mmCIF file of C-alpha atoms in Angstrom:
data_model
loop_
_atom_site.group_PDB
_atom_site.id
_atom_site.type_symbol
_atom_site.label_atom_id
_atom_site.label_comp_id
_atom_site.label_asym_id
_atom_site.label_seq_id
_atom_site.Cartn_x
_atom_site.Cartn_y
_atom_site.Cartn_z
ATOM 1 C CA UNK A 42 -17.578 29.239 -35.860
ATOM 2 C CA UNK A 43 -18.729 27.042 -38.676
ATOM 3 C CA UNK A 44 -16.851 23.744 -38.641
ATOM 4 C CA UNK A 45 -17.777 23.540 -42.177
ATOM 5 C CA UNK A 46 -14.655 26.346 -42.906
ATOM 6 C CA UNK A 47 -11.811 25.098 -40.386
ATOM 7 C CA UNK A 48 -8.611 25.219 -41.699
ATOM 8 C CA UNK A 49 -6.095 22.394 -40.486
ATOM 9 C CA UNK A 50 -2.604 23.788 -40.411
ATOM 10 C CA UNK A 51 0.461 21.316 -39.853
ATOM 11 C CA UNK A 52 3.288 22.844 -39.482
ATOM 12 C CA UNK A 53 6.653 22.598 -37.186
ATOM 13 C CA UNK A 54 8.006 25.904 -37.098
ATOM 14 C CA UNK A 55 5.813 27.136 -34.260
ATOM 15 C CA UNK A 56 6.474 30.866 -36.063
ATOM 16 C CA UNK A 57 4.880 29.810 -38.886
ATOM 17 C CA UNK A 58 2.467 27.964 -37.814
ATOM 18 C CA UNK A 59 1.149 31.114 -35.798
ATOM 19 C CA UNK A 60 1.386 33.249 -38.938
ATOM 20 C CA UNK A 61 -1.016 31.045 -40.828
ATOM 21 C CA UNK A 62 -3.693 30.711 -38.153
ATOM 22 C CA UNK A 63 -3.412 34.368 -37.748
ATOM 23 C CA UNK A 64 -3.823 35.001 -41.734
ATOM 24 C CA UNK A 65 -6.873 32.749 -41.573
ATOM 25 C CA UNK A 66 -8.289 33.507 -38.542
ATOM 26 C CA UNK A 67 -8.005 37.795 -39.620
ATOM 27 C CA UNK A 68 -9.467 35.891 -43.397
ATOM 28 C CA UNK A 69 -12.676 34.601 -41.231
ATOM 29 C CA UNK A 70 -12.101 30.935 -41.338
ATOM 30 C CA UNK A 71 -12.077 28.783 -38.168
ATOM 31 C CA UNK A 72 -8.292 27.170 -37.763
ATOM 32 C CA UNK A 73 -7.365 24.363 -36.126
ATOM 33 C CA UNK A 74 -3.415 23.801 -35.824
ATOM 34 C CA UNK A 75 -0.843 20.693 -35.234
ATOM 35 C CA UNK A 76 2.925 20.580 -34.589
ATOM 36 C CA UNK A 77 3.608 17.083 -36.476
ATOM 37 C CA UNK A 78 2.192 15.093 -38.545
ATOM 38 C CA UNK A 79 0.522 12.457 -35.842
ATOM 39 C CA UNK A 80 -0.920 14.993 -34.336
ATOM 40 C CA UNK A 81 -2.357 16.408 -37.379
ATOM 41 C CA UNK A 82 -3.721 13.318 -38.408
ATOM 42 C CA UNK A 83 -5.573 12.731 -34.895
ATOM 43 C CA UNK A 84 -7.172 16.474 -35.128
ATOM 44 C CA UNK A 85 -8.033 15.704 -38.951
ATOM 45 C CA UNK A 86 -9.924 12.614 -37.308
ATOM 46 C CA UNK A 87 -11.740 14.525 -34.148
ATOM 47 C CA UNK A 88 -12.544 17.833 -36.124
ATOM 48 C CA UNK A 89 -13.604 17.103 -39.912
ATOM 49 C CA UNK A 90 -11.427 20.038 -41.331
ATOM 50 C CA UNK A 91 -12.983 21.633 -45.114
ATOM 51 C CA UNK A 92 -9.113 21.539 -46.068
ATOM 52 C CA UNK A 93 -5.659 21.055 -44.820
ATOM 53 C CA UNK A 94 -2.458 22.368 -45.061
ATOM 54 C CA UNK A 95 0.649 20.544 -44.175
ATOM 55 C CA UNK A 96 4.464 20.911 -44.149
ATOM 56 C CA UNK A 97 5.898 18.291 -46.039
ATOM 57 C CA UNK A 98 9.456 17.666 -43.885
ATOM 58 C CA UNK A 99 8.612 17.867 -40.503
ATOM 59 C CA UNK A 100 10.188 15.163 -37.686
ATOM 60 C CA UNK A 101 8.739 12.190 -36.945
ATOM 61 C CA UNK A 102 5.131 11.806 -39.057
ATOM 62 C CA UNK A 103 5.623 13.724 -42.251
ATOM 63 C CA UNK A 104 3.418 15.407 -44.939
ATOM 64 C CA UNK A 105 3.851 12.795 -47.319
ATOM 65 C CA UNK A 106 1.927 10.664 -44.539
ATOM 66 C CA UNK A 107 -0.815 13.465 -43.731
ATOM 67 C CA UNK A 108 -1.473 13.697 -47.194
ATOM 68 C CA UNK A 109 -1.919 9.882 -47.985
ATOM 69 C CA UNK A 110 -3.732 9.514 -44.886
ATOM 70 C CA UNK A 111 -6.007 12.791 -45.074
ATOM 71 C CA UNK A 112 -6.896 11.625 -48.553
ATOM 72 C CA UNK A 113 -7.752 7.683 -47.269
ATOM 73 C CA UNK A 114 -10.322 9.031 -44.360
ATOM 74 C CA UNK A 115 -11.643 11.765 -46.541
ATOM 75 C CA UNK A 116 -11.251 11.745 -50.107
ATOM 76 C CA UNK A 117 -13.068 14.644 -50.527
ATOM 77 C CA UNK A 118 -10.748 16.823 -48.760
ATOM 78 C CA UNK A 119 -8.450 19.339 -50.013
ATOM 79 C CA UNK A 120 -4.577 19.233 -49.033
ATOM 80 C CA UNK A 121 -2.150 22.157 -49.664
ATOM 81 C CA UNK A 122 1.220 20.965 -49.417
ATOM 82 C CA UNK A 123 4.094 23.744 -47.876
ATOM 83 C CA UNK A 124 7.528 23.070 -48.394
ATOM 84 C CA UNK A 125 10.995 24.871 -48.097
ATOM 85 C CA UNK A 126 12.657 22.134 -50.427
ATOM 86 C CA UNK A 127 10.355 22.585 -52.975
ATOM 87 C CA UNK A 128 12.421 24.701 -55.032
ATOM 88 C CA UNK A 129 15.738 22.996 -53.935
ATOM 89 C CA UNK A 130 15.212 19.665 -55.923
ATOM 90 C CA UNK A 131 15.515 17.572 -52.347
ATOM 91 C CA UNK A 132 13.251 15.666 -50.804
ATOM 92 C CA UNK A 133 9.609 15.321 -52.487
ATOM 93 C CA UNK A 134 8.982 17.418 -55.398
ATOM 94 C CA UNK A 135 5.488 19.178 -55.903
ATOM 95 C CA UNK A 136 5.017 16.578 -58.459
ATOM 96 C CA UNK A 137 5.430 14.159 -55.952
ATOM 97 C CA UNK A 138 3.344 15.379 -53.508
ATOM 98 C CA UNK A 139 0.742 15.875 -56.051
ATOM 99 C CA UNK A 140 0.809 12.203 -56.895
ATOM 100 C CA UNK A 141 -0.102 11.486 -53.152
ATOM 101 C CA UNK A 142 -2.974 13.663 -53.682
ATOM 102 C CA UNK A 143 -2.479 17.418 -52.413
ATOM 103 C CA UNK A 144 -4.333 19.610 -55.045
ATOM 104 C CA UNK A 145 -2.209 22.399 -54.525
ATOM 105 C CA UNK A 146 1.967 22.615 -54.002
ATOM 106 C CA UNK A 147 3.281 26.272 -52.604
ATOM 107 C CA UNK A 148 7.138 26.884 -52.046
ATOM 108 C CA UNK A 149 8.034 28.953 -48.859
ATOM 109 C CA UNK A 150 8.317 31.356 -48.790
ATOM 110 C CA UNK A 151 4.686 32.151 -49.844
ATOM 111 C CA UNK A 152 2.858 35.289 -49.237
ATOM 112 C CA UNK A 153 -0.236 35.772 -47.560
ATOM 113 C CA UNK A 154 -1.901 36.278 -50.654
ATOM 114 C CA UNK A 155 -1.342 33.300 -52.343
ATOM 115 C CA UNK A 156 -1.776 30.983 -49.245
ATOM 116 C CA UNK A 157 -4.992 32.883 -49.073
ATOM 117 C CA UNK A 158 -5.810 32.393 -52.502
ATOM 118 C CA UNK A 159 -5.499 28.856 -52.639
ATOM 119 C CA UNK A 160 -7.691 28.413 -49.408
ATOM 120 C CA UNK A 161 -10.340 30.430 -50.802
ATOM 121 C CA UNK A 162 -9.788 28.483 -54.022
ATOM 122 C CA UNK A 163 -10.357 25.100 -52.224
ATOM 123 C CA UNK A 164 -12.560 26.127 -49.209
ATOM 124 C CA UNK A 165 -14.394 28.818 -50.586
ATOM 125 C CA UNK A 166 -15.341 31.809 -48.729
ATOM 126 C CA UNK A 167 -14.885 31.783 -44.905
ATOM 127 C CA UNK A 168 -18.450 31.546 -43.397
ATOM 128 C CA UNK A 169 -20.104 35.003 -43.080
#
């Protein structure tokens, strides 16, 4: 696998979470996946990932934190931010999460397509 195209996916809901590595795994990228934010942030540190993607309201460390501290180690990397509330006006807007730095905002429910999309967008093309 070429480290240079894993895909970190944070993400709580363990169904999910399975569904995205699946969609990018089947896409040809390498995945890497975390169940909270802290743990997220520790694989981000051990395993450079080419881009992220992380729930924003999960328990304990949030998205809000991945993002700010995704952007501190590694500026360069891209951050998708996932969120149910996006469209409900609670929590952090995609505005908001924006101004922490993710370069890209989707509201579940997303279809494979456009989480695919934007990873491509981001990443580029998996590896060959």
């Amino acid at each position: 696998m070429d480290e240079g195209k894993r895909i970190l996916v944070i993400e709580d809901d363990p169904i999910l979470r399975d569904l995205l590595a699946e969609w990018l795994l089947a896409a040809g990228y390498g995945v890497g996946v975390a169940c909270d934010g802290a743990v997220g942030i520790a694989d981000a540190q051990s395993h450079r990932p080419a881009l992220v993607v992380t729930d924003i309201h999960m328990p304990g460390v949030g998205g809000a934190t991945v993002i700010s501290e995704v952007g501190r180690m590694y500026p360069g990397i891209p951050v998708i931010a996932i969120s149910g509330h996006f469209r409900s006006d609670q929590g952090l807007t995609p505005a908001q999460a924006l101004a922490l730095g993710a370069v890209r905002t989707l509201a579940k429910p997303f279809t494979r397509k456009e989480m695919l999309g934007a990873v491509t967008a981001l990443a580029g093309p998996p590896s060959a």
